[in-house]
Coordinates of C-alpha atoms in Angstrom, one line a residue:
M405 CA -21.9 -18.0 -12.2
T406 CA -19.7 -16.9 -15.1
P407 CA -17.2 -14.1 -14.7
R408 CA -19.4 -11.7 -16.7
T409 CA -23.1 -11.5 -16.0
R410 CA -23.7 -7.8 -16.7
S411 CA -22.4 -5.4 -19.4
D412 CA -19.4 -3.2 -18.7
R413 CA -19.8 0.4 -17.7
R414 CA -17.6 3.4 -18.8
I415 CA -17.7 6.7 -16.9
Y416 CA -15.9 10.0 -17.8
T417 CA -15.1 12.7 -15.3
S418 CA -12.4 15.3 -14.8
V419 CA -11.3 14.1 -11.4
L420 CA -11.9 10.8 -9.7
V421 CA -11.8 10.5 -5.9
I422 CA -11.3 7.0 -4.5
G423 CA -12.7 7.0 -1.0
T424 CA -15.8 8.7 0.5
G425 CA -14.5 9.3 4.0
G426 CA -13.7 12.8 5.3
S427 CA -10.6 13.5 3.1
G428 CA -12.3 12.2 -0.1
L429 CA -15.4 14.2 0.5
R430 CA -13.5 17.4 1.4
A431 CA -11.6 17.1 -1.9
A432 CA -14.7 16.4 -3.9
I433 CA -16.5 19.4 -2.3
E434 CA -13.6 21.7 -3.2
L435 CA -13.6 20.4 -6.8
S436 CA -17.4 20.9 -7.1
E437 CA -17.2 24.4 -5.7
R438 CA -14.7 25.2 -8.4
G439 CA -17.0 23.9 -11.1
V440 CA -14.9 20.8 -11.9
D441 CA -16.6 17.5 -12.8
V442 CA -15.8 15.1 -10.0
L443 CA -16.9 11.6 -9.1
A444 CA -16.3 10.0 -5.7
V445 CA -16.4 6.2 -5.3
G446 CA -16.1 4.0 -2.3
K447 CA -16.4 0.4 -1.2
R448 CA -18.7 1.1 1.7
P449 CA -21.7 3.5 2.2
K450 CA -20.6 7.2 2.6
N451 CA -22.5 7.6 5.8
D452 CA -20.6 4.7 7.3
A453 CA -17.0 5.7 6.3
H454 CA -14.2 5.1 8.8
T455 CA -14.1 8.9 9.6
A456 CA -17.4 8.4 11.4
L457 CA -15.5 6.4 14.1
A458 CA -13.2 9.2 15.1
A459 CA -14.4 10.2 18.5
G460 CA -12.4 12.7 20.5
G461 CA -11.9 15.9 18.5
I462 CA -10.2 18.0 15.9
N463 CA -7.2 20.3 16.5
A464 CA -6.8 24.0 15.6
A465 CA -5.1 26.8 17.5
L466 CA -8.3 28.8 17.8
S467 CA -7.3 30.3 21.2
T468 CA -10.9 30.1 22.4
M469 CA -9.8 28.6 25.7
D470 CA -6.1 29.5 26.0
E471 CA -5.4 32.8 24.4
D472 CA -1.6 32.1 24.3
D473 CA -2.0 29.3 21.8
S474 CA -0.8 29.8 18.2
W475 CA -0.4 27.8 15.1
Q476 CA 3.3 27.9 15.7
Q477 CA 2.9 26.2 19.0
H478 CA 0.6 23.6 17.5
A479 CA 3.3 23.0 14.9
A480 CA 6.0 22.8 17.5
D481 CA 4.0 20.2 19.5
T482 CA 3.4 18.2 16.4
I483 CA 7.0 18.1 15.3
T484 CA 8.3 17.4 18.8
E485 CA 5.9 14.5 19.4
S486 CA 6.6 13.1 15.9
Y487 CA 10.1 12.4 17.2
M488 CA 11.5 14.7 14.5
L489 CA 10.2 12.6 11.6
A490 CA 7.3 14.9 10.5
N491 CA 7.9 17.0 7.5
P492 CA 8.1 20.6 8.8
H493 CA 6.4 22.1 5.7
T494 CA 3.5 19.6 5.9
V495 CA 3.1 20.4 9.6
E496 CA 3.2 24.2 9.0
T497 CA 0.6 23.9 6.3
V498 CA -1.8 21.9 8.5
T499 CA -1.4 24.0 11.6
K500 CA -1.5 27.3 9.8
Y501 CA -4.7 26.6 7.9
A502 CA -6.4 24.5 10.6
H503 CA -8.6 27.4 11.5
R504 CA -9.9 27.6 8.0
G505 CA -10.9 23.9 8.1
I506 CA -12.9 24.7 11.3
E507 CA -14.5 27.7 9.7
D508 CA -15.6 25.6 6.7
L509 CA -17.2 23.1 8.9
E510 CA -19.0 25.8 10.9
R511 CA -20.3 27.4 7.7
W512 CA -21.7 24.0 6.6
G513 CA -23.5 23.4 9.9
M514 CA -21.1 21.4 12.1
P515 CA -22.5 21.3 15.7
F516 CA -19.4 22.0 17.7
A517 CA -19.6 22.0 21.5
R518 CA -19.6 25.5 22.7
E519 CA -19.1 27.5 25.9
A520 CA -21.9 29.5 27.5
D521 CA -20.8 32.6 25.6
G522 CA -20.9 30.9 22.2
R523 CA -17.1 30.2 21.8
I524 CA -16.1 26.8 20.4
S525 CA -15.2 24.7 23.4
Q526 CA -11.7 23.1 23.3
R527 CA -10.3 20.3 25.5
Y528 CA -6.9 19.0 26.3
F529 CA -5.6 16.0 24.4
G530 CA -2.4 14.1 25.2
A531 CA 0.9 16.1 24.7
H532 CA -0.7 19.3 23.5
K533 CA 0.6 22.3 25.4
Y534 CA -2.8 24.1 25.3
R535 CA -6.5 23.2 24.9
R536 CA -6.9 23.2 21.2
T537 CA -9.1 20.1 20.5
A538 CA -12.6 21.1 19.3
F539 CA -15.2 18.5 19.6
A540 CA -18.9 17.4 19.3
G541 CA -19.3 15.2 22.4
D542 CA -17.3 12.1 21.6
Y543 CA -19.0 11.8 18.1
T544 CA -16.7 14.3 16.4
G545 CA -15.8 12.3 13.4
L546 CA -19.4 11.2 12.9
E547 CA -20.6 14.8 12.9
I548 CA -17.8 15.8 10.5
Q549 CA -18.7 13.0 8.2
R550 CA -22.4 14.0 8.3
T551 CA -21.5 17.7 7.7
L552 CA -19.4 16.8 4.7
V553 CA -22.0 14.4 3.3
S554 CA -24.6 17.1 3.7
R555 CA -22.5 19.7 1.8
A556 CA -21.6 17.2 -1.0
T557 CA -25.3 16.5 -1.3
E558 CA -26.1 20.2 -1.6
L559 CA -23.5 20.4 -4.4
Q560 CA -24.9 17.3 -6.1
V561 CA -21.5 15.6 -6.0
P562 CA -22.0 12.2 -7.7
I563 CA -21.0 9.4 -5.3
L564 CA -20.9 5.7 -6.1
D565 CA -20.5 3.9 -2.8
S566 CA -20.6 0.3 -4.0
V567 CA -17.6 0.4 -6.4
Y568 CA -14.4 -1.4 -5.6
I569 CA -11.4 0.1 -7.4
T570 CA -8.8 -2.6 -8.2
R571 CA -6.2 -0.6 -10.2
I572 CA -5.2 3.0 -11.2
L573 CA -4.9 3.3 -15.0
V574 CA -1.6 4.7 -16.1
S575 CA 0.1 5.3 -19.4
D576 CA 3.8 6.4 -19.4
N577 CA 3.6 7.4 -15.8
V578 CA 0.6 9.6 -16.4
V579 CA -2.8 8.8 -14.8
F580 CA -5.8 8.4 -17.1
G581 CA -8.4 6.9 -14.8
A582 CA -9.1 3.7 -12.7
Y583 CA -10.7 0.3 -13.1
G584 CA -13.0 -1.7 -10.7
F585 CA -16.2 -3.5 -10.3
D586 CA -19.6 -3.0 -8.7
L587 CA -19.8 -5.0 -5.4
R588 CA -23.5 -5.8 -6.0
D589 CA -23.6 -7.3 -9.4
G590 CA -20.0 -7.5 -10.6
T591 CA -20.3 -5.0 -13.4
R592 CA -16.9 -3.9 -14.6
V593 CA -16.4 -0.2 -14.3
T594 CA -13.8 1.8 -16.3
I595 CA -13.5 5.4 -15.2
I596 CA -11.6 7.8 -17.5
A597 CA -10.3 10.8 -15.6
D598 CA -7.7 13.5 -15.9
A599 CA -6.6 13.2 -12.3
V600 CA -7.1 10.6 -9.5
I601 CA -7.1 11.3 -5.8
I602 CA -6.5 8.3 -3.5
A603 CA -8.3 8.7 -0.2
A604 CA -8.9 5.1 0.8
G605 CA -7.4 5.0 4.2
G606 CA -4.5 3.1 5.8
H607 CA -3.5 -0.5 6.7
N608 CA -4.2 -1.1 10.4
R609 CA -6.7 -3.8 9.8
I610 CA -3.8 -6.2 9.2
W611 CA -3.3 -6.6 13.0
R612 CA -5.3 -8.9 15.1
R613 CA -6.7 -6.3 17.5
T614 CA -7.6 -3.1 15.6
S615 CA -9.9 -0.1 15.8
S616 CA -10.9 -0.6 12.2
R617 CA -13.9 -2.6 11.3
R618 CA -13.9 -5.6 9.0
D619 CA -12.9 -4.9 5.4
E620 CA -11.7 -1.3 5.9
N621 CA -8.1 0.0 6.1
T622 CA -6.8 -3.2 4.5
G623 CA -4.0 -1.4 2.7
D624 CA -6.0 -0.6 -0.5
S625 CA -4.4 2.9 -0.9
F626 CA -0.9 1.5 -0.6
K627 CA -1.4 -1.2 -3.3
L628 CA -3.2 1.1 -5.7
A629 CA -0.4 3.7 -5.4
V630 CA 2.5 1.2 -5.7
D631 CA 0.9 -0.7 -8.6
A632 CA 0.6 2.7 -10.4
G633 CA 4.3 3.5 -9.9
G634 CA 4.2 5.2 -6.5
R635 CA 6.2 4.6 -3.4
L636 CA 5.4 4.3 0.4
R637 CA 6.9 6.3 3.2
D638 CA 7.4 5.2 6.8
A639 CA 5.1 2.1 6.5
E640 CA 6.6 0.8 9.8
L641 CA 5.3 3.7 11.8
V642 CA 1.9 2.5 13.0
Q643 CA 0.1 4.0 16.0
F644 CA -1.2 1.6 18.5
H645 CA -4.0 3.3 20.5
P646 CA -3.7 2.6 24.2
S647 CA -7.4 1.9 24.7
G648 CA -9.0 -0.9 22.7
I649 CA -11.6 -3.1 24.4
L650 CA -10.9 -6.8 24.8
E651 CA -14.4 -8.3 24.2
P652 CA -16.6 -9.4 22.7
E653 CA -14.2 -11.1 20.3
N654 CA -15.9 -9.8 17.2
A655 CA -15.4 -6.2 18.5
A656 CA -12.0 -6.6 20.0
G657 CA -10.0 -3.4 19.4
T658 CA -12.9 -1.1 19.3
L659 CA -11.8 2.2 20.7
V660 CA -12.5 3.9 24.0
S661 CA -11.9 7.5 23.0
E662 CA -8.8 9.3 24.1
A663 CA -11.4 11.9 25.3
A664 CA -11.9 9.5 28.3
R665 CA -8.4 10.3 29.5
G666 CA -8.7 13.9 28.4
E667 CA -11.7 14.3 30.7
G668 CA -9.8 12.9 33.7
G669 CA -9.9 9.1 33.3
H670 CA -7.3 7.0 35.3
L671 CA -5.3 4.1 34.0
L672 CA -4.9 1.3 36.5
N673 CA -3.1 -2.1 36.5
A674 CA -4.5 -5.2 38.2
L675 CA -3.0 -4.1 41.4
G676 CA -4.9 -0.8 41.4
E677 CA -1.9 1.3 40.7
R678 CA -2.0 4.4 38.4
F679 CA 0.9 2.9 36.4
M680 CA 1.6 6.0 34.3
E681 CA 3.6 7.3 37.3
R682 CA 6.3 4.9 36.2
Y683 CA 6.4 6.1 32.6
D684 CA 5.5 9.7 32.4
P685 CA 4.9 11.1 36.0
E686 CA 4.4 14.7 34.7
R687 CA 1.8 14.1 32.1
M688 CA 0.4 10.8 33.4
E689 CA -2.7 9.7 31.4
L690 CA -2.3 12.8 29.2
S691 CA 1.0 11.5 27.8
T692 CA 1.4 10.7 24.1
R693 CA -0.3 7.7 22.6
D694 CA 3.0 5.9 21.9
R695 CA 4.1 6.1 25.6
V696 CA 0.7 5.2 27.0
A697 CA 0.4 2.2 24.6
L698 CA 3.9 1.0 25.5
A699 CA 3.3 1.5 29.2
A700 CA 0.1 -0.6 29.0
Y701 CA 1.9 -3.3 26.9
T702 CA 4.7 -3.4 29.5
E703 CA 2.3 -3.7 32.5
I704 CA 0.6 -6.6 30.8
K705 CA 3.9 -8.2 29.7
E706 CA 5.4 -8.0 33.1
G707 CA 2.4 -9.7 34.8
R708 CA 0.5 -6.7 36.2
G709 CA -2.3 -6.9 33.8
T710 CA -5.8 -8.4 34.2
E711 CA -6.6 -12.0 33.8
K712 CA -7.9 -11.3 30.3
G713 CA -4.6 -9.6 29.3
G714 CA -5.5 -5.9 29.7
V715 CA -5.3 -2.9 32.0
L716 CA -8.1 -0.8 33.4
L717 CA -9.4 2.6 32.3
D718 CA -11.5 4.1 35.1
I719 CA -13.8 7.1 34.6
S720 CA -16.3 6.1 37.3
H721 CA -15.0 8.9 39.6
L722 CA -16.1 11.6 37.1
P723 CA -19.5 13.2 37.5
R724 CA -22.2 11.3 35.8
E725 CA -23.3 14.4 34.0
T726 CA -19.7 14.8 32.5
I727 CA -19.8 11.2 31.2
M728 CA -23.3 11.6 29.7
T729 CA -22.6 14.9 28.0
R730 CA -18.9 14.7 27.1
L731 CA -18.4 11.0 26.7
P732 CA -21.8 9.7 25.5
R733 CA -20.3 7.4 22.9
V734 CA -18.0 5.7 25.4
Y735 CA -21.1 5.1 27.7
Q736 CA -23.2 3.8 24.9
T737 CA -20.6 1.6 23.3
L738 CA -19.7 -0.2 26.5
L739 CA -23.4 -0.6 27.4
E740 CA -24.2 -2.1 24.0
L741 CA -21.1 -4.4 23.7
Q742 CA -20.5 -5.5 27.2
V743 CA -23.6 -4.4 29.2
L744 CA -21.1 -2.4 31.3
D745 CA -22.0 0.8 33.1
V746 CA -18.8 3.0 32.9
T747 CA -20.3 5.4 35.5
T748 CA -19.7 2.6 38.1
T749 CA -17.2 0.1 36.6
P750 CA -13.7 0.4 35.0
I751 CA -13.2 -0.6 31.4
E752 CA -10.8 -3.4 30.5
I753 CA -8.5 -2.2 27.6
A754 CA -5.3 -3.1 25.8
P755 CA -3.3 -1.5 22.9
T756 CA -4.9 -1.7 19.5
A757 CA -3.6 -1.0 16.0
H758 CA -5.2 2.4 15.2
Y759 CA -3.6 4.6 12.6
S760 CA -1.1 4.4 9.7
M761 CA 1.2 7.3 10.3
G762 CA 3.1 6.5 7.2
G763 CA 1.5 6.0 3.8
V764 CA 1.9 6.9 0.1
W765 CA 4.9 9.1 -0.6
V766 CA 3.6 12.6 -1.5
N767 CA 5.0 16.0 -2.2
S768 CA 4.3 18.3 0.8
D769 CA 3.1 21.1 -1.3
D770 CA 0.1 19.5 -3.0
H771 CA 0.2 15.8 -2.0
S772 CA 1.1 14.8 -5.6
T773 CA 2.8 11.5 -6.0
D774 CA 5.6 10.0 -8.2
V775 CA 2.9 9.5 -10.9
Q776 CA 1.7 12.5 -12.8
G777 CA -2.0 13.3 -12.0
L778 CA -2.1 11.0 -9.0
Y779 CA -2.6 12.4 -5.5
A780 CA -3.1 10.9 -2.0
I781 CA -4.7 12.4 1.1
G782 CA -5.8 11.5 4.6
E783 CA -4.5 8.3 6.2
A784 CA -3.5 7.1 2.7
S785 CA -0.7 9.8 2.6
S786 CA 2.3 10.5 4.8
G787 CA 4.3 13.4 6.1
L788 CA 2.4 14.9 9.0
H789 CA 2.7 12.5 11.9
G790 CA 6.2 11.0 11.9
A791 CA 6.7 8.5 14.6
N792 CA 3.8 9.6 16.8
R793 CA 0.5 11.1 15.9
L794 CA -1.1 13.6 18.2
G795 CA -4.8 12.9 18.8
G796 CA -7.0 15.3 16.9
N797 CA -4.5 16.0 14.2
S798 CA -5.8 13.6 11.5
L799 CA -9.2 15.1 11.3
V800 CA -7.9 18.6 10.6
E801 CA -5.3 17.2 8.1
L802 CA -8.1 15.8 5.9
L803 CA -9.8 19.2 5.8
V804 CA -6.6 21.2 5.1
Y805 CA -5.2 18.9 2.5
G806 CA -8.6 17.9 1.1
R807 CA -9.0 21.6 0.1
I808 CA -5.4 21.9 -1.2
V809 CA -5.5 18.7 -3.2
G810 CA -8.9 19.6 -4.6
E811 CA -7.5 22.9 -5.9
A812 CA -4.3 21.2 -7.2
A813 CA -6.3 18.5 -9.1
A814 CA -8.6 21.1 -10.5
N815 CA -5.7 23.1 -11.9
Y816 CA -4.0 20.0 -13.2
S817 CA -7.2 18.9 -15.0
A818 CA -7.7 22.4 -16.5
G819 CA -4.1 22.3 -17.9
I820 CA -4.5 19.0 -19.8
V821 CA -4.8 19.5 -23.6
H822 CA -4.4 15.8 -24.7
Q823 CA -4.7 12.6 -22.7
H824 CA -2.9 9.4 -23.7
R825 CA -4.7 6.3 -22.7
S826 CA -3.5 2.7 -22.8
R827 CA -5.7 -0.1 -24.1
E828 CA -3.2 -2.5 -22.6
A829 CA -3.5 -1.0 -19.2
I830 CA -7.3 -1.4 -19.2
E831 CA -7.0 -5.0 -20.6
A832 CA -4.5 -5.9 -17.9
A833 CA -6.9 -4.6 -15.1
D834 CA -9.7 -6.5 -16.7
D835 CA -7.7 -9.7 -16.9
E836 CA -6.8 -9.4 -13.3
V837 CA -10.4 -9.4 -12.2
T838 CA -11.3 -12.2 -14.6
E839 CA -8.5 -14.5 -13.4
L840 CA -9.6 -14.1 -9.8
L841 CA -13.2 -14.8 -10.6
M842 CA -12.2 -18.0 -12.4
S843 CA -9.9 -19.1 -9.6
D844 CA -11.1 -22.2 -7.8
G845 CA -8.3 -22.9 -5.4
T846 CA -8.5 -24.6 -2.0
E847 CA -7.3 -21.6 0.1
N848 CA -9.9 -19.6 1.9
V849 CA -9.4 -15.8 1.7
R850 CA -10.8 -15.2 5.2
A851 CA -8.5 -17.8 6.7
L852 CA -5.5 -16.2 5.0
Q853 CA -6.5 -12.7 6.3
R854 CA -6.7 -14.2 9.8
D855 CA -3.3 -15.8 9.5
L856 CA -1.8 -12.5 8.3
R857 CA -3.2 -10.6 11.3
N858 CA -1.7 -13.2 13.6
T859 CA 1.7 -12.8 11.8
M860 CA 1.7 -9.0 12.1
T861 CA 0.5 -9.1 15.7
D862 CA 3.1 -11.7 16.8
H863 CA 6.1 -10.2 14.8
G864 CA 5.3 -6.6 14.0
G865 CA 3.3 -5.3 17.0
V866 CA 4.0 -2.8 19.7
V867 CA 7.5 -4.2 20.4
R868 CA 9.7 -5.7 17.7
D869 CA 13.1 -7.3 17.2
E870 CA 15.2 -8.6 14.3
A871 CA 14.4 -12.3 14.9
G872 CA 10.7 -11.7 15.1
L873 CA 10.7 -9.4 12.0
L874 CA 12.6 -12.0 10.0
E875 CA 10.2 -14.7 11.1
G876 CA 7.3 -12.4 10.1
L877 CA 8.8 -12.0 6.6
R878 CA 9.3 -15.8 6.3
Q879 CA 5.6 -16.3 7.2
L880 CA 4.7 -13.6 4.8
D881 CA 6.4 -15.5 2.0
E882 CA 4.3 -18.5 2.8
L883 CA 1.1 -16.4 2.8
E884 CA 1.9 -14.9 -0.5
D885 CA 2.4 -18.3 -2.0
R886 CA -0.9 -19.6 -0.5
Q887 CA -2.7 -16.5 -1.8
T888 CA -2.1 -17.7 -5.4
R889 CA -4.4 -20.7 -4.7
V890 CA -7.4 -18.9 -3.3
G891 CA -11.0 -19.7 -4.4
V892 CA -13.4 -16.9 -5.2
H893 CA -17.1 -17.7 -5.5
P894 CA -19.5 -14.9 -6.2
D895 CA -23.1 -15.6 -5.4
L896 CA -26.5 -14.0 -5.3
A897 CA -25.4 -11.9 -2.3
G898 CA -22.9 -10.1 -4.5
F899 CA -19.2 -9.9 -5.2
S900 CA -17.9 -9.3 -1.7
G901 CA -15.7 -12.4 -2.0
L902 CA -13.9 -10.9 -4.9
A903 CA -13.4 -7.7 -2.9
H904 CA -12.0 -9.8 0.0
A905 CA -9.4 -11.3 -2.4
F906 CA -8.3 -7.9 -3.5
D907 CA -8.2 -6.7 0.1
L908 CA -5.9 -9.7 0.9
R909 CA -3.5 -8.7 -1.9
A910 CA -3.4 -5.2 -0.7
S911 CA -2.8 -6.3 2.9
L912 CA 0.1 -8.6 1.9
L913 CA 1.8 -5.7 0.1
A914 CA 1.2 -3.4 3.1
A915 CA 2.5 -6.0 5.5
R916 CA 5.7 -6.5 3.5
A917 CA 6.4 -2.8 3.4
T918 CA 5.8 -2.6 7.1
L919 CA 8.1 -5.4 8.1
D920 CA 10.8 -4.4 5.6
C921 CA 10.9 -0.9 7.0
A922 CA 10.6 -2.0 10.6
L923 CA 13.7 -4.2 10.0
E924 CA 15.6 -1.3 8.4
R925 CA 14.8 1.1 11.3
R926 CA 17.3 -0.2 13.8
E927 CA 16.3 2.1 16.7
S928 CA 13.4 2.9 19.0
R929 CA 11.6 6.1 18.1
G930 CA 8.0 7.0 19.0
A931 CA 5.6 4.2 18.2
H932 CA 8.4 2.0 16.7
N933 CA 9.9 0.0 19.5
R934 CA 12.9 -2.3 18.9
S935 CA 13.8 -4.3 22.0
D936 CA 17.2 -5.1 20.4
Y937 CA 17.8 -1.4 19.6
P938 CA 16.3 0.5 22.6
D939 CA 17.9 3.8 21.9
T940 CA 17.1 6.5 19.3
D941 CA 19.8 6.7 16.6
P942 CA 20.4 10.3 15.3
A943 CA 21.5 8.8 12.0
L944 CA 18.0 7.4 11.5
Q945 CA 16.2 10.8 11.8
V946 CA 15.1 10.2 8.2
N947 CA 12.0 8.9 6.5
L948 CA 12.2 5.4 5.0
V949 CA 10.8 5.3 1.5
W950 CA 9.9 1.8 0.2
S951 CA 9.6 0.8 -3.4
A952 CA 7.9 -2.2 -5.0
D953 CA 11.2 -3.9 -5.6
G954 CA 11.9 -3.9 -1.8
T955 CA 14.5 -1.2 -1.9
I956 CA 14.4 1.4 0.9
E957 CA 15.7 4.9 0.6
H958 CA 16.7 7.1 3.5
E959 CA 15.0 10.4 2.8
P960 CA 16.4 13.5 4.6
I961 CA 13.9 15.7 6.5
P962 CA 13.9 19.5 5.8
P963 CA 15.0 21.8 8.7
V964 CA 12.4 23.1 11.1
P965 CA 11.7 26.9 10.6
G966 CA 13.1 29.0 13.3
E967 CA 9.9 30.4 14.7
I968 CA 8.6 26.8 15.2
A969 CA 12.0 25.5 16.5
A970 CA 12.1 28.1 19.2
L971 CA 8.9 26.7 20.8
M972 CA 10.0 23.0 20.7
E973 CA 11.0 20.9 23.6
N974 CA 13.4 18.0 23.5
V975 CA 12.1 14.6 22.8
T976 CA 13.6 12.0 25.2
Q977 CA 13.1 8.4 26.0
D978 CA 12.2 9.2 29.6
G979 CA 9.3 7.1 30.7
K980 CA 9.8 4.6 27.9
L981 CA 10.5 1.1 29.1
L982 CA 11.1 -1.8 26.7
E983 CA 11.2 -5.5 27.1

């Protein structure tokens, strides 16, 4: 098959949104409601976006269950559990306007679980002082995605969910669109736009055990932003969720929702001990994800894990009705994947790469980047989570900043009088695709992706040290060299092989940023555990900003407003055990 079998396609729009998950759709909805021409593109069907996998809930201080809760307390909990690396202004924005995000979903038909009197029900999630996590069974993300897709359909937002974007088009550090190809027939697509919003997720697929599915969260957002002239912030801060299943192998890492612990599940080692007593005796299973993941890792590492290399999550003591009504997805998932009845039998789990807490560097006001007209939102962005993400915070972030960025992009587009485009930028993007399609090397993309996941798991996982990180970077050098000799072979089934090759390039860049920053952060803080630097270093209470040339800037964090600081508790290393 020759590189070109179809004619090229050119599309014009005011704002382009890359990614059709929750954050991308929320931004597109805002733009459409403001009367702005918008186009959303994605590399997977919009109904099957990664947002649909989010299970447990969405946070907002609605005070429907605990009247003493407030957005200030929500902010205090978020900053405290970020190990002081969250941007206070970003946190204030999300927590203050979280209620509006919930109201938007209600207005668009979101089926929240409710109390008998009609109040939105809210449950406890780990490290929250009050019950502030609203939910829809344990299908919360799926229902949010359905609600947003329904609203976008009502507004007739155009969505192309088979287009792979390979490059942001930039002229003199100003965005003028993006370039990509159709996954079905290889048609080259040039999209001319005033502004571009990156909402294409994070990079946790580059670990061996991950909650992401194949070909999603491969670091696309990171590479698109960096190639355009942007930077990355806190790439080393990756959340490992405590409860990923171990089998079957093709589903290893699939999540058992944190809601299972929120509803009263017990964590047990192979000896039958509730091991969280050793790590956080006060909060036990409701401790933060970083502590629970590290505790499970330690139990396994020290020989108290199961034969298959896990620990046990037991919800069998809960009433069957509770499991079937509040944890239906957990029940169904384990029944389908393992023929396991969780009402009678514990679940074997281990830590799994779950969420990119760092991401593209953005301004906290409107999530603009270093490149004029380029924005990033959702898991693609950074600033809210710091070194530990509270469960339920990411879903509300995408609603709050989806609206804010939609408004900002609309205003930016309206203010443009002239747009400068670059023929050279378009030709360079076109040449990149052509060169890959003509490559006929001996290296297999899937094999390289597997080797990369092994490297990141072995040397950039839950616990890290200098020797391991340096070895990881050495292996990364080899993988980058091998990547230049891949073979790409489109066939009648489509151009997925070309997409895999671009995924690999993105993953390699994301991996290098992660290992570089992990090496630079010579301390243990939140989800970042250095066995050779077990203590928290006050001098490293900074964000690490990585540039394409490998340089890392230590970015100061703004002070916490007094009304929030007054509600904060000290973050300690109590309950954290390292190798």
